[in-house]
mmCIF file of C-alpha atoms and ligand atoms in Angstrom:
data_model
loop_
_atom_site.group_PDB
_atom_site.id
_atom_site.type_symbol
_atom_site.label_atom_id
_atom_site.label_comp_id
_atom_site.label_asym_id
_atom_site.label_seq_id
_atom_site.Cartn_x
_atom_site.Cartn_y
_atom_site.Cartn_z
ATOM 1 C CA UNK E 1 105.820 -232.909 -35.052
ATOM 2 C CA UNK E 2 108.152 -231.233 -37.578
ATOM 3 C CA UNK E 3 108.130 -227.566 -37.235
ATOM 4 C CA UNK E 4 109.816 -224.779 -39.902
ATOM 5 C CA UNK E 5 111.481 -221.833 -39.360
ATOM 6 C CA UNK E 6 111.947 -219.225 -42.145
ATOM 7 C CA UNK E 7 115.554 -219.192 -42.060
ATOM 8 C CA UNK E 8 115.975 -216.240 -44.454
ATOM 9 C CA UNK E 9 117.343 -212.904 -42.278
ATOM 10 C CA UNK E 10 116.951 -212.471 -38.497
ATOM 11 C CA UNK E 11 116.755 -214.633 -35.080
ATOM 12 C CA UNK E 12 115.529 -218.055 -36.355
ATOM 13 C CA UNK E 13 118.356 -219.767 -34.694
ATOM 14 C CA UNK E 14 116.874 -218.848 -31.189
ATOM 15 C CA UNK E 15 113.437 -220.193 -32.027
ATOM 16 C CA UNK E 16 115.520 -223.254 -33.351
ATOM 17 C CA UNK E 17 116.807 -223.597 -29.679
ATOM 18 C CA UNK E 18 113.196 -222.863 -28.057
ATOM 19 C CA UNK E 19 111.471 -225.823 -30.105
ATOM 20 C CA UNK E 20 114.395 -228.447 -29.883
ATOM 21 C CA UNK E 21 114.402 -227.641 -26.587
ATOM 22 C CA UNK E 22 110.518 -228.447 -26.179
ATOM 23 C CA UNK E 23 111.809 -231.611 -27.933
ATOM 24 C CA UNK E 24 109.976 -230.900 -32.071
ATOM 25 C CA UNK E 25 111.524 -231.696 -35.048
ATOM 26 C CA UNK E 26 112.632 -228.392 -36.814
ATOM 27 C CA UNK E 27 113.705 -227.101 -39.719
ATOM 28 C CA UNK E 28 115.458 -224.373 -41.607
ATOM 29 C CA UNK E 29 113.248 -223.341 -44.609
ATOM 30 C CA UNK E 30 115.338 -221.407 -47.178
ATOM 31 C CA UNK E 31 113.811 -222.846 -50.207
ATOM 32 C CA UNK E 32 110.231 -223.895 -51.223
ATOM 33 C CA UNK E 33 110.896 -227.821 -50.949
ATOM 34 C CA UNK E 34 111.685 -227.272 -47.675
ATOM 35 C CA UNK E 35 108.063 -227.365 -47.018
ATOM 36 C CA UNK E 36 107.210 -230.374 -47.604
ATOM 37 C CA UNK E 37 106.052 -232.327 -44.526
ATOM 38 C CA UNK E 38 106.290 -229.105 -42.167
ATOM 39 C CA UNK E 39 103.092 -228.990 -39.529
ATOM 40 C CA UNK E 40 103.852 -225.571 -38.833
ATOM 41 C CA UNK E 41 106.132 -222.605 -39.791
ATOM 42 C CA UNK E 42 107.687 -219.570 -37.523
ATOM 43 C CA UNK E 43 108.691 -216.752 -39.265
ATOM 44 C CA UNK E 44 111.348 -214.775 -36.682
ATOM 45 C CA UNK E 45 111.824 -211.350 -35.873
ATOM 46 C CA UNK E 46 114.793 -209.311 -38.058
ATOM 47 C CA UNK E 47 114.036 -206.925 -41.043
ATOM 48 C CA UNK E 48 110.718 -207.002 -42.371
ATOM 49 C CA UNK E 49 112.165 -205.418 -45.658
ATOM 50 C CA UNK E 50 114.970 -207.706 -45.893
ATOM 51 C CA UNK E 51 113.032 -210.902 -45.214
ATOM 52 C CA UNK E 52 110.365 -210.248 -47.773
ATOM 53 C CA UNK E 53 112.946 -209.547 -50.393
ATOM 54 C CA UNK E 54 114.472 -212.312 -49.831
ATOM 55 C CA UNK E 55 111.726 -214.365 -49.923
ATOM 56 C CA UNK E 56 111.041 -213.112 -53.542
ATOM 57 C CA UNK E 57 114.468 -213.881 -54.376
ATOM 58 C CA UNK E 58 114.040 -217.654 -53.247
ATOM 59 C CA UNK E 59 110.345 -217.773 -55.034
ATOM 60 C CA UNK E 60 108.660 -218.502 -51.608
ATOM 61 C CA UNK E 61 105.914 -215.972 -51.634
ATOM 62 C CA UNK E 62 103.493 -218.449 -53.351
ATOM 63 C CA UNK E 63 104.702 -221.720 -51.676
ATOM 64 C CA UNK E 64 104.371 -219.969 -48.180
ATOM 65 C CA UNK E 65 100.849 -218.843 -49.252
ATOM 66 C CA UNK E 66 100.198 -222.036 -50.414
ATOM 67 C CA UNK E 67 101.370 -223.809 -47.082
ATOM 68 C CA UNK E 68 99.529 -221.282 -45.136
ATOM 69 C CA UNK E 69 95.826 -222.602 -46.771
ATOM 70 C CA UNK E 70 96.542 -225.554 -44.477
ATOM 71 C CA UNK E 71 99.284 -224.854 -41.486
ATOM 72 C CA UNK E 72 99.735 -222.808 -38.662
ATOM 73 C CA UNK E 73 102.206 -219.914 -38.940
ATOM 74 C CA UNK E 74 103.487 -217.688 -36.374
ATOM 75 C CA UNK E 75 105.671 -214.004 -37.013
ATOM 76 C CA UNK E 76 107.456 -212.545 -34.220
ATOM 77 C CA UNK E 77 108.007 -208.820 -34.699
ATOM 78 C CA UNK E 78 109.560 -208.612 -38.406
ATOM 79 C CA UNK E 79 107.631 -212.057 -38.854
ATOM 80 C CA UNK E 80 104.523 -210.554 -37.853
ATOM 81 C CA UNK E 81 104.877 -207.964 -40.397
ATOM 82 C CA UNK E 82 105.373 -210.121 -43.145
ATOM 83 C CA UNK E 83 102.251 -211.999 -42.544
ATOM 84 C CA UNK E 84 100.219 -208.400 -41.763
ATOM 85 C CA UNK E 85 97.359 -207.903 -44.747
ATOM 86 C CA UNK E 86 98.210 -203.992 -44.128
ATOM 87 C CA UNK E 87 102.000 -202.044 -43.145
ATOM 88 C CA UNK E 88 101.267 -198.660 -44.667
ATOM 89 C CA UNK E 89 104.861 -199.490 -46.768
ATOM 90 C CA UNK E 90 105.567 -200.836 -50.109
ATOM 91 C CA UNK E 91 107.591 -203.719 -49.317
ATOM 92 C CA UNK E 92 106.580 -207.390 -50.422
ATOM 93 C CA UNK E 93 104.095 -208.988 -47.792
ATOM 94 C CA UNK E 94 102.086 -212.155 -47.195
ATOM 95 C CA UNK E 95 99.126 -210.543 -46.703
ATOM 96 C CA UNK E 96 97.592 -213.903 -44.717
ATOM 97 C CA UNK E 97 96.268 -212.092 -41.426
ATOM 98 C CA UNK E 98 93.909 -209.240 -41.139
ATOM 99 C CA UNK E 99 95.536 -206.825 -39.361
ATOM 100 C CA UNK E 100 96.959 -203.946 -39.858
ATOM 101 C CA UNK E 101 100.824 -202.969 -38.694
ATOM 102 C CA UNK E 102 102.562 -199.357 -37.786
ATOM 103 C CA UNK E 103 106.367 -200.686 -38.214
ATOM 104 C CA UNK E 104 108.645 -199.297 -35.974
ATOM 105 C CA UNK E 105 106.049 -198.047 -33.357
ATOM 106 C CA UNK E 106 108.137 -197.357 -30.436
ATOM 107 C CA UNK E 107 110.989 -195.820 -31.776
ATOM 108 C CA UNK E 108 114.471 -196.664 -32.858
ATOM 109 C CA UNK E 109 116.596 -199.947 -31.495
ATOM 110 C CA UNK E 110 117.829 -197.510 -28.382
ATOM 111 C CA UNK E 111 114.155 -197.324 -27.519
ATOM 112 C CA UNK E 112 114.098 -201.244 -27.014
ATOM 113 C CA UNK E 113 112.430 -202.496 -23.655
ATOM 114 C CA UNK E 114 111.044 -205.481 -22.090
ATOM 115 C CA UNK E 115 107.027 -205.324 -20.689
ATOM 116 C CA UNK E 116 105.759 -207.691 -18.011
ATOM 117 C CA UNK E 117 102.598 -208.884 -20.057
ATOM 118 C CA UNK E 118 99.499 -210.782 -18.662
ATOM 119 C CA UNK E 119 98.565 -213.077 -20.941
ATOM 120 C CA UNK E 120 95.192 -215.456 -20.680
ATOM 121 C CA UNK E 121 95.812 -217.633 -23.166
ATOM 122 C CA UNK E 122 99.145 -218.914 -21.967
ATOM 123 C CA UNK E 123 99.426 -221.532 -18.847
ATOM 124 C CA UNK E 124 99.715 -219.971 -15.477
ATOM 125 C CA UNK E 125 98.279 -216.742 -16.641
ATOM 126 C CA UNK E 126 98.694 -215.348 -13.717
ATOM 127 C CA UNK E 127 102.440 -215.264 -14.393
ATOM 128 C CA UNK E 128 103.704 -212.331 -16.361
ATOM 129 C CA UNK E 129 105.356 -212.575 -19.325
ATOM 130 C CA UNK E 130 108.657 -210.879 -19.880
ATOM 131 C CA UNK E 131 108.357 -209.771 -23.128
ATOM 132 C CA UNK E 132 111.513 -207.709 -25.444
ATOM 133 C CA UNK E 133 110.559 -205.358 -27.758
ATOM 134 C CA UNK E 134 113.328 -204.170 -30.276
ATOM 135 C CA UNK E 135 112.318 -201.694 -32.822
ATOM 136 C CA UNK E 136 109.041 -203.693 -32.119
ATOM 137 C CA UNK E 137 105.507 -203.013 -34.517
ATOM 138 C CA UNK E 138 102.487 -202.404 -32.893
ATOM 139 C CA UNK E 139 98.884 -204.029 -33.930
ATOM 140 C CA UNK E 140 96.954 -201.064 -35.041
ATOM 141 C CA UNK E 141 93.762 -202.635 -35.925
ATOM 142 C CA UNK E 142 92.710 -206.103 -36.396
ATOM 143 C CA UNK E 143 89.486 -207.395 -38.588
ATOM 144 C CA UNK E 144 86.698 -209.664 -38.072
ATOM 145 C CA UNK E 145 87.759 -213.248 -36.824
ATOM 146 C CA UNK E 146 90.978 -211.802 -35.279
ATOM 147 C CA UNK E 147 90.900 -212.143 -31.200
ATOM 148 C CA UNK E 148 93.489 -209.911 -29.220
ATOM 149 C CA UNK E 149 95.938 -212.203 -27.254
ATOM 150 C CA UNK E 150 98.612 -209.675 -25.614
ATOM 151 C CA UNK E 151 97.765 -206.230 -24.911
ATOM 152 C CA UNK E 152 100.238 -203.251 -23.801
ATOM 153 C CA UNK E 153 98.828 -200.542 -21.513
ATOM 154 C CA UNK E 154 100.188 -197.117 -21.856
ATOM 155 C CA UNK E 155 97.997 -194.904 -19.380
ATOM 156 C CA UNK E 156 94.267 -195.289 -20.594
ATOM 157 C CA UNK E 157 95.316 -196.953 -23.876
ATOM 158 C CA UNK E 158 96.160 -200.269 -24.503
ATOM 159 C CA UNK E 159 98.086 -201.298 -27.570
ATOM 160 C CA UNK E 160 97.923 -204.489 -29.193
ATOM 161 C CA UNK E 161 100.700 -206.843 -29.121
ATOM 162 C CA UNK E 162 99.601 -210.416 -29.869
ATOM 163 C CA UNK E 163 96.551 -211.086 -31.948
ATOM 164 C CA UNK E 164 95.350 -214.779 -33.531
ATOM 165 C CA UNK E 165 93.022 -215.498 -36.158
ATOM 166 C CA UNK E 166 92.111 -218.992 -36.631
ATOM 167 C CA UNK E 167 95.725 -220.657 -37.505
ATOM 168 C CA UNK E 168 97.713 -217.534 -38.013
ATOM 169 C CA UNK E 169 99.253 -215.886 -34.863
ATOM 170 C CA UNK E 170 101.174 -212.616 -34.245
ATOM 171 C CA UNK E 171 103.721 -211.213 -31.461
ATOM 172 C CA UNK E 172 105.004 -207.941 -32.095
ATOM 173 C CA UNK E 173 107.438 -208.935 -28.973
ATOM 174 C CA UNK E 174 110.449 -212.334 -29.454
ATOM 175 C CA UNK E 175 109.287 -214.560 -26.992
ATOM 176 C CA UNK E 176 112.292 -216.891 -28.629
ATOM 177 C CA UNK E 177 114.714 -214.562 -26.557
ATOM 178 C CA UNK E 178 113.112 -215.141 -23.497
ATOM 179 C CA UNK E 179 113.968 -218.849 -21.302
ATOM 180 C CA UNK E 180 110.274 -218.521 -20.704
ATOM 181 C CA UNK E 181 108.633 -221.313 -23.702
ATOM 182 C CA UNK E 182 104.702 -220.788 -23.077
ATOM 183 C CA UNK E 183 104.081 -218.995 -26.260
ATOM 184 C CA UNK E 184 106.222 -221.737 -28.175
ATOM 185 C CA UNK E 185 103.778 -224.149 -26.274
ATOM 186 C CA UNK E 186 101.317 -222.175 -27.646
ATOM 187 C CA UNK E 187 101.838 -222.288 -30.783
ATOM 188 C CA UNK E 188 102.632 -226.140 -30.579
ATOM 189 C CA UNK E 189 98.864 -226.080 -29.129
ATOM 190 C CA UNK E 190 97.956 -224.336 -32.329
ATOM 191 C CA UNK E 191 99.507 -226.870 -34.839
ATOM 192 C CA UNK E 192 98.107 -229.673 -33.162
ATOM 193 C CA UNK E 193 94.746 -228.491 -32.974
ATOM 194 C CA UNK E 194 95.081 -228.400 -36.970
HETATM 195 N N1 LIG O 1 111.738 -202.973 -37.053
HETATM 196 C C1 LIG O 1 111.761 -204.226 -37.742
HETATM 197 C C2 LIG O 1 110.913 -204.163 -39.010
HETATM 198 O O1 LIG O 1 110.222 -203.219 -39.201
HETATM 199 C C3 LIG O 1 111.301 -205.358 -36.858
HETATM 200 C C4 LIG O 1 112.219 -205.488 -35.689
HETATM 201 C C5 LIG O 1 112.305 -206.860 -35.104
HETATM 202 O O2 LIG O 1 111.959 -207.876 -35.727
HETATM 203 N N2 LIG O 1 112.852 -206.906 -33.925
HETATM 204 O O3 LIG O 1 110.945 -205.053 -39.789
#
């Protein structure tokens, strides 16, 4: 299995480490012929902003569009952004996964934190996840076909955090920061179920 990361602005060198580790092929994609032959793409955490300007600058809006008709692809915070339908911003988007985003939902960097998060979906559920959130998004609403996978709580609300719909998947959190690889595995899960 050969999987991408979107090696444009941000952490991709950490989610390098994560999937070598968990013993995948990887890749730093930069340019649109980096593409070819991928199973699967991450697109890290960073600058929303920056990475979708950049990703005009290198002409990869339509390849990644076109590579997302037919692969899995995963954003972590920033990442998740850039494949949001809906940010309430002008900045340049994917637009692949209907939800909408509120950048920036927590605050500024100082207001950083890491959550214990149950998570069904990942093995051992019953072990917490120890999720960062820097200058992390939040998943305002999701549409039809879109099933919650991490949720927040904050008193009686709970705030989205991880959503899937079909072959796209969002984190608002970096689980590539973490030594903990289950939503890597995850998302290998994801790829191989096609
Ligand atoms: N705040 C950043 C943005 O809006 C995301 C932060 C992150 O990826 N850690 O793009």
């Amino acid at each position: 299995m050969n999987i991408g990361v979107l090696a444009l602005q941000g952490d991709f060198a950490e989610h390098l480490v994560m999937l070598r580790h968990l013993g995948v092929e990887t890749r730093e994609v930069r340019l649109p012929s980096h593409l070819d032959g991928l199973h699967g793409l991450i697109i890290p955490g960073g600058e929303s902003t920056t990475i979708g300007k950049l990703a005009v600058t290198y002409d990869l809006i339509r390849p990644l569009r076109t590579f997302a008709q037919e692969h899995a692809i995963w954003g972590t915070c920033a990442g998740a952004i850039f494949i949001a339908k809906e940010v309430y911003r002008d900045q340049p988007l994917l637009k692949l996964m209907n939800i909408s985003i509120q950048r920036n939902a927590f605050g500024r960097q100082v207001n950083s934190f890491v959550h214990e998060l149950l998570v069904p979906a990942l093995e051992q559920p019953e072990r917490p996840f120890r999720a960062v959130f820097i200058r992390a998004p939040i998943i305002e609403n999701i549409g039809q076909n879109v099933s919650v996978i991490a949720e927040l709580s904050n008193g009686n609300n709970s705030i989205i955090v991880s959503a899937r719909e079909n072959r796209f998947f969002a984190t608002s959190f970096h689980p590539e920061l973490t030594k903990d690889d289950r939503f890597h595995r995850y998302f290998l899960e994801m790829v191989e179920e096609g």
